[in-house]
Amino acid sequence: MEHLRLFLVLPGLLGLFTGQVCEAQSSTINAVTLMLLPSDNLVTQTDVTLRCEAQISHSSVELLIHSFRFLRDGVIVYNKNSSDTTVDYKITPARASNSGWYNCVVRVLGKEKASPKKRLIVTGLQTPQLSVRPDIIYEGDEVTAKCSALEETGTFLFSFLDNDQLIKSEVSNSPSVEIRLKLEKLGEIYLHCNIFLLRSEGERSSNSNTVKVIIRELDIAPTIAFAPSARVIEGDSLSVQCIVTKSVPNLEVFLTKGNKVLRQGLTSFIHKFTARAEDSGMYICKTETEYVQKSTNGTVTVTELFSKPVLRQYPEKVFEGERFSLNCSSKVLGQREVTFSLYKGNVKQKNGAHFSAIAGPANNGKFFCKVEARGITKLSTPLELTARVQVSAPAISALGKVIIGKPFQLQCKSKSGSLPITFILIKDRRPVSSKVVQAHQALFNVSAISKRVDVTEFSCQAFNNVNSPRTASQRLWAEVVEPVNKPTLTVDPYGNMVVNEGSDVVLTCSITQGTPPLTISWYHSKRGELKTQTHVLDMQGSHTVKGIGQGDEGEYYCRVTNDANENKSPLITLNVRLALWKISLIVIFIFLLLVALAIVLLVLVRKSVCPCGKKKTTELSVRAKKSKSDDPQRVSLMLEEQPAPNATPGVMGRSVWSEPDADSGSDADSQEIREDPCENMNVTPPEQTDPNRGATDHVHAQGSLEYAQLNRSDAEAV
């Protein structure tokens, strides 16, 4: 247990001690400098010293260990641990490969600092040494060359040259390179080498020593000979000889003409053949080893004994049933005899240069002729003979339908006949157009015709042999479509534009010109809708409107269409009148309405005069009373009634003519007329009145009468 506790306590004590030590040995690097001694630009093989000096401040009483690292182009080239603050790195001697950017890095107590970079330039490379073996060779042989600069370090490009002409180069990290060189130039050559340092600045060395190499010719050149001569005539025997005087290992001998190898051997040989015209030309004898080739050449001229035959046909174009001839010709040298023969396919037709026969399928085929002399045979180029076929009688037809008033196309076609064929379009027995075509038909564009019968004026002719008559077609027969004229729209059965509601109306659309079939469409322009459409084979069509109604009233038109055109009829207006039973019902209704209005008006008038249904009394009193002045009797009219709705207060119940006398009620002469408001009016005979009151009573009576008439007029208005 005690050991365990000690084991647990020791790490803590060690950490505390280390912290105290580190705290006691704190330091800082103030500066790091690098010096190049004696200079930063030196000549090769000069000693150079790189001195790194550090300025460090620290609190330690003990010596500190400093870590120094020297770097060239970022790569460590030297390092050292020292208690000194200055360390030297010596390069003895300096070479060009030591050139570069240098700096040093100092590290102490976990801290480090680098010096600024400085460039060291070392100029000059060691002059390399060249050795070659062997120095005497035959052409095509190789030598071994070695170039060395043993004191240099780095990566170099080694170049091998012949009088500044580069032969070969190679890159190596070694200061010495050995390679194999193939030298082809005959005679003496002088080789040297140099090296190039592959660094960013680059530097080339001086040329090495020069080595002389002698290259001797390899005596394998052939000679060429022709027998009996290099100039011969076709049929002569010709020998070509390739001669090699010295034999060497792996030697090959060739005889060539153009790109063709005529013969091959390992030593001298003779090539024999019968000379032909095409054998004229250059012949080459060539010897060859692994690396060396030698050649020589000679020209042969072969005079043609006879030319390549030519087979011709007369006439060049022959039709079936016509006679033709074949003639074979060739230019012959001197008076030498040659043999002609004619072949069809591989079958001989005749010995000789001429052949004649009647053209036809039996004599069609490939013909050629053959000429022979002194063992030389030449064939003509094959001639294809095919008897031409007379063109058959053409047929004329229209492409599509012929529409009066519109352009159309006609086709003239023959079933057979050799091409080309000439077609001629005929109209009314006169040519109007012609075409030469590599086909059995021709198309002609024709302007419009104006009548149906005009189409029969067309025909066509065809020919392919100027020595034979033309073949003619029959007259053109084609379907002719006449455009429709402006249609007429009629109404049945009335023949007018007013129809009874509920009846069936037949709309007939007809034309007088046009070729069926026709497509007829009926339109109701008020609604802008298509009523119906039908296809007919006649010149007219009908559409029945079942149970026509008020909604069918309006303008109608029809449109007629065929393959030529379409046309539209003028508008017609169709009026729909009411049905008879509807009219009768309306008349009865109006009559009853008038009767009812008359009754109502009569009742209103009678009520305004003598209103019934209310208590109303009208009294007309005419009294005759004797006046004091013996004036004429006075008539007094008294109206007494209950107040009416339009009565003026204070008037009803008063005399319209005069006020009654105070003792008039007891006058014995007075008579009263009582009238029932709806039946009669009672008239009381006049009574005697006071003569002195006559004028006054007359005035009052007149005013009262006018007022009564005014009230009556108001009642009638109501």
mmCIF file of N, CA, C and O in Angstrom, residues 426-471:
data_model
loop_
_atom_site.group_PDB
_atom_site.id
_atom_site.type_symbol
_atom_site.label_atom_id
_atom_site.label_comp_id
_atom_site.label_asym_id
_atom_site.label_seq_id
_atom_site.Cartn_x
_atom_site.Cartn_y
_atom_site.Cartn_z
ATOM 1 N N ILE A 426 -48.888 17.466 -126.492
ATOM 2 C CA ILE A 426 -49.642 17.944 -127.652
ATOM 3 C C ILE A 426 -50.973 18.504 -127.171
ATOM 4 O O ILE A 426 -51.657 17.891 -126.343
ATOM 5 N N LYS A 427 -51.353 19.688 -127.719
ATOM 6 C CA LYS A 427 -52.666 20.269 -127.452
ATOM 7 C C LYS A 427 -53.255 20.727 -128.780
ATOM 8 O O LYS A 427 -52.638 21.538 -129.492
ATOM 9 N N ASP A 428 -54.407 20.180 -129.047
ATOM 10 C CA ASP A 428 -55.100 20.508 -130.295
ATOM 11 C C ASP A 428 -54.177 20.273 -131.492
ATOM 12 O O ASP A 428 -54.036 21.114 -132.387
ATOM 13 N N ARG A 429 -53.449 19.116 -131.433
ATOM 14 C CA ARG A 429 -52.575 18.639 -132.506
ATOM 15 C C ARG A 429 -51.327 19.507 -132.701
ATOM 16 O O ARG A 429 -50.629 19.365 -133.707
ATOM 17 N N ARG A 430 -51.019 20.357 -131.725
ATOM 18 C CA ARG A 430 -49.822 21.180 -131.819
ATOM 19 C C ARG A 430 -48.950 20.953 -130.584
ATOM 20 O O ARG A 430 -49.462 20.920 -129.462
ATOM 21 N N PRO A 431 -47.617 20.782 -130.783
ATOM 22 C CA PRO A 431 -46.738 20.622 -129.617
ATOM 23 C C PRO A 431 -46.722 21.907 -128.784
ATOM 24 O O PRO A 431 -46.597 23.006 -129.335
ATOM 25 N N VAL A 432 -46.807 21.748 -127.483
ATOM 26 C CA VAL A 432 -46.768 22.914 -126.590
ATOM 27 C C VAL A 432 -45.596 22.839 -125.618
ATOM 28 O O VAL A 432 -45.176 23.863 -125.078
ATOM 29 N N SER A 433 -45.032 21.646 -125.385
ATOM 30 C CA SER A 433 -43.903 21.518 -124.467
ATOM 31 C C SER A 433 -43.233 20.170 -124.694
ATOM 32 O O SER A 433 -43.873 19.210 -125.145
ATOM 33 N N SER A 434 -41.909 20.099 -124.382
ATOM 34 C CA SER A 434 -41.172 18.838 -124.516
ATOM 35 C C SER A 434 -40.135 18.742 -123.407
ATOM 36 O O SER A 434 -39.632 19.766 -122.921
ATOM 37 N N LYS A 435 -39.795 17.502 -123.021
ATOM 38 C CA LYS A 435 -38.804 17.248 -121.975
ATOM 39 C C LYS A 435 -38.011 16.001 -122.323
ATOM 40 O O LYS A 435 -38.582 15.001 -122.786
ATOM 41 N N VAL A 436 -36.679 16.066 -122.064
ATOM 42 C CA VAL A 436 -35.797 14.901 -122.201
ATOM 43 C C VAL A 436 -35.445 14.455 -120.790
ATOM 44 O O VAL A 436 -34.843 15.219 -120.022
ATOM 45 N N VAL A 437 -35.812 13.227 -120.437
ATOM 46 C CA VAL A 437 -35.667 12.769 -119.058
ATOM 47 C C VAL A 437 -34.976 11.414 -119.024
ATOM 48 O O VAL A 437 -35.022 10.643 -119.998
ATOM 49 N N GLN A 438 -34.311 11.150 -117.888
ATOM 50 C CA GLN A 438 -33.710 9.841 -117.623
ATOM 51 C C GLN A 438 -34.697 9.009 -116.819
ATOM 52 O O GLN A 438 -34.379 8.447 -115.780
ATOM 53 N N ALA A 439 -35.919 8.937 -117.297
ATOM 54 C CA ALA A 439 -36.975 8.190 -116.620
ATOM 55 C C ALA A 439 -38.016 7.815 -117.663
ATOM 56 O O ALA A 439 -37.945 8.242 -118.827
ATOM 57 N N HIS A 440 -38.976 7.019 -117.231
ATOM 58 C CA HIS A 440 -40.013 6.569 -118.149
ATOM 59 C C HIS A 440 -41.266 7.420 -118.061
ATOM 60 O O HIS A 440 -42.321 7.026 -118.587
ATOM 61 N N GLN A 441 -41.216 8.555 -117.404
ATOM 62 C CA GLN A 441 -42.358 9.448 -117.368
ATOM 63 C C GLN A 441 -41.866 10.882 -117.236
ATOM 64 O O GLN A 441 -40.761 11.134 -116.761
ATOM 65 N N ALA A 442 -42.721 11.813 -117.660
ATOM 66 C CA ALA A 442 -42.424 13.241 -117.562
ATOM 67 C C ALA A 442 -43.689 13.965 -117.123
ATOM 68 O O ALA A 442 -44.811 13.560 -117.468
ATOM 69 N N LEU A 443 -43.510 15.015 -116.362
ATOM 70 C CA LEU A 443 -44.628 15.813 -115.868
ATOM 71 C C LEU A 443 -44.650 17.151 -116.599
ATOM 72 O O LEU A 443 -43.606 17.784 -116.811
ATOM 73 N N PHE A 444 -45.847 17.586 -116.957
ATOM 74 C CA PHE A 444 -46.043 18.863 -117.638
ATOM 75 C C PHE A 444 -47.033 19.705 -116.836
ATOM 76 O O PHE A 444 -48.088 19.201 -116.412
ATOM 77 N N ASN A 445 -46.691 20.960 -116.642
ATOM 78 C CA ASN A 445 -47.591 21.907 -115.979
ATOM 79 C C ASN A 445 -48.470 22.569 -117.035
ATOM 80 O O ASN A 445 -47.970 23.106 -118.034
ATOM 81 N N VAL A 446 -49.775 22.525 -116.812
ATOM 82 C CA VAL A 446 -50.749 23.033 -117.780
ATOM 83 C C VAL A 446 -51.531 24.155 -117.131
ATOM 84 O O VAL A 446 -51.943 24.051 -115.960
ATOM 85 N N SER A 447 -51.757 25.216 -117.906
ATOM 86 C CA SER A 447 -52.586 26.313 -117.399
ATOM 87 C C SER A 447 -54.043 25.879 -117.374
ATOM 88 O O SER A 447 -54.416 24.817 -117.887
ATOM 89 N N ALA A 448 -54.889 26.706 -116.835
ATOM 90 C CA ALA A 448 -56.287 26.337 -116.611
ATOM 91 C C ALA A 448 -57.043 26.194 -117.932
ATOM 92 O O ALA A 448 -56.733 26.843 -118.934
ATOM 93 N N ILE A 449 -58.057 25.311 -117.891
ATOM 94 C CA ILE A 449 -58.988 25.184 -119.014
ATOM 95 C C ILE A 449 -60.275 25.886 -118.646
ATOM 96 O O ILE A 449 -60.589 26.072 -117.460
ATOM 97 N N SER A 450 -61.025 26.281 -119.672
ATOM 98 C CA SER A 450 -62.263 27.038 -119.421
ATOM 99 C C SER A 450 -63.516 26.209 -119.637
ATOM 100 O O SER A 450 -64.593 26.568 -119.156
ATOM 101 N N LYS A 451 -63.401 25.100 -120.357
ATOM 102 C CA LYS A 451 -64.558 24.254 -120.623
ATOM 103 C C LYS A 451 -64.193 22.801 -120.353
ATOM 104 O O LYS A 451 -63.023 22.416 -120.437
ATOM 105 N N ARG A 452 -65.212 22.031 -120.079
ATOM 106 C CA ARG A 452 -64.996 20.625 -119.772
ATOM 107 C C ARG A 452 -64.395 19.885 -120.968
ATOM 108 O O ARG A 452 -63.539 19.009 -120.806
ATOM 109 N N VAL A 453 -64.807 20.237 -122.158
ATOM 110 C CA VAL A 453 -64.354 19.505 -123.338
ATOM 111 C C VAL A 453 -62.911 19.834 -123.685
ATOM 112 O O VAL A 453 -62.292 19.127 -124.496
ATOM 113 N N ASP A 454 -62.343 20.914 -123.114
ATOM 114 C CA ASP A 454 -60.965 21.279 -123.450
ATOM 115 C C ASP A 454 -59.970 20.204 -123.043
ATOM 116 O O ASP A 454 -58.871 20.124 -123.607
ATOM 117 N N VAL A 455 -60.325 19.377 -122.059
ATOM 118 C CA VAL A 455 -59.378 18.396 -121.565
ATOM 119 C C VAL A 455 -59.069 17.334 -122.607
ATOM 120 O O VAL A 455 -58.003 16.716 -122.606
ATOM 121 N N THR A 456 -59.979 17.104 -123.530
ATOM 122 C CA THR A 456 -59.767 16.064 -124.547
ATOM 123 C C THR A 456 -58.835 16.529 -125.657
ATOM 124 O O THR A 456 -58.509 15.732 -126.543
ATOM 125 N N GLU A 457 -58.410 17.778 -125.632
ATOM 126 C CA GLU A 457 -57.504 18.281 -126.661
ATOM 127 C C GLU A 457 -56.057 17.874 -126.396
ATOM 128 O O GLU A 457 -55.190 18.087 -127.235
ATOM 129 N N PHE A 458 -55.781 17.295 -125.209
ATOM 130 C CA PHE A 458 -54.404 16.973 -124.843
ATOM 131 C C PHE A 458 -54.061 15.533 -125.192
ATOM 132 O O PHE A 458 -54.888 14.614 -125.039
ATOM 133 N N SER A 459 -52.815 15.331 -125.636
ATOM 134 C CA SER A 459 -52.221 14.004 -125.847
ATOM 135 C C SER A 459 -50.712 14.190 -125.746
ATOM 136 O O SER A 459 -50.216 15.306 -125.534
ATOM 137 N N CYS A 460 -49.925 13.107 -125.862
ATOM 138 C CA CYS A 460 -48.476 13.236 -125.790
ATOM 139 C C CYS A 460 -47.819 12.223 -126.713
ATOM 140 O O CYS A 460 -48.441 11.230 -127.133
ATOM 141 N N GLN A 461 -46.544 12.506 -127.021
ATOM 142 C CA GLN A 461 -45.734 11.634 -127.865
ATOM 143 C C GLN A 461 -44.418 11.333 -127.147
ATOM 144 O O GLN A 461 -43.989 12.105 -126.279
ATOM 145 N N ALA A 462 -43.759 10.218 -127.555
ATOM 146 C CA ALA A 462 -42.485 9.833 -126.951
ATOM 147 C C ALA A 462 -41.589 9.221 -128.024
ATOM 148 O O ALA A 462 -42.074 8.539 -128.934
ATOM 149 N N PHE A 463 -40.264 9.475 -127.891
ATOM 150 C CA PHE A 463 -39.296 8.822 -128.774
ATOM 151 C C PHE A 463 -37.934 8.820 -128.094
ATOM 152 O O PHE A 463 -37.615 9.678 -127.270
ATOM 153 N N ASN A 464 -37.126 7.823 -128.420
ATOM 154 C CA ASN A 464 -35.746 7.738 -127.957
ATOM 155 C C ASN A 464 -34.792 7.368 -129.084
ATOM 156 O O ASN A 464 -33.618 7.104 -128.852
ATOM 157 N N ASN A 465 -35.302 7.341 -130.305
ATOM 158 C CA ASN A 465 -34.496 7.016 -131.481
ATOM 159 C C ASN A 465 -34.895 7.971 -132.592
ATOM 160 O O ASN A 465 -36.041 7.968 -133.062
ATOM 161 N N VAL A 466 -33.938 8.797 -132.987
ATOM 162 C CA VAL A 466 -34.258 9.795 -134.009
ATOM 163 C C VAL A 466 -34.536 9.147 -135.360
ATOM 164 O O VAL A 466 -35.118 9.775 -136.253
ATOM 165 N N ASN A 467 -34.117 7.893 -135.501
ATOM 166 C CA ASN A 467 -34.322 7.208 -136.775
ATOM 167 C C ASN A 467 -35.637 6.461 -136.831
ATOM 168 O O ASN A 467 -35.946 5.819 -137.841
ATOM 169 N N SER A 468 -36.400 6.493 -135.740
ATOM 170 C CA SER A 468 -37.679 5.788 -135.691
ATOM 171 C C SER A 468 -38.794 6.797 -135.463
ATOM 172 O O SER A 468 -38.580 7.864 -134.867
ATOM 173 N N PRO A 469 -40.013 6.488 -135.936
ATOM 174 C CA PRO A 469 -41.130 7.425 -135.741
ATOM 175 C C PRO A 469 -41.514 7.516 -134.259
ATOM 176 O O PRO A 469 -41.257 6.607 -133.469
ATOM 177 N N ARG A 470 -42.136 8.623 -133.927
ATOM 178 C CA ARG A 470 -42.578 8.839 -132.553
ATOM 179 C C ARG A 470 -43.817 8.000 -132.254
ATOM 180 O O ARG A 470 -44.640 7.743 -133.140
ATOM 181 N N THR A 471 -43.933 7.591 -131.015
ATOM 182 C CA THR A 471 -45.136 6.880 -130.560
ATOM 183 C C THR A 471 -46.039 7.888 -129.860
ATOM 184 O O THR A 471 -45.562 8.790 -129.151
#
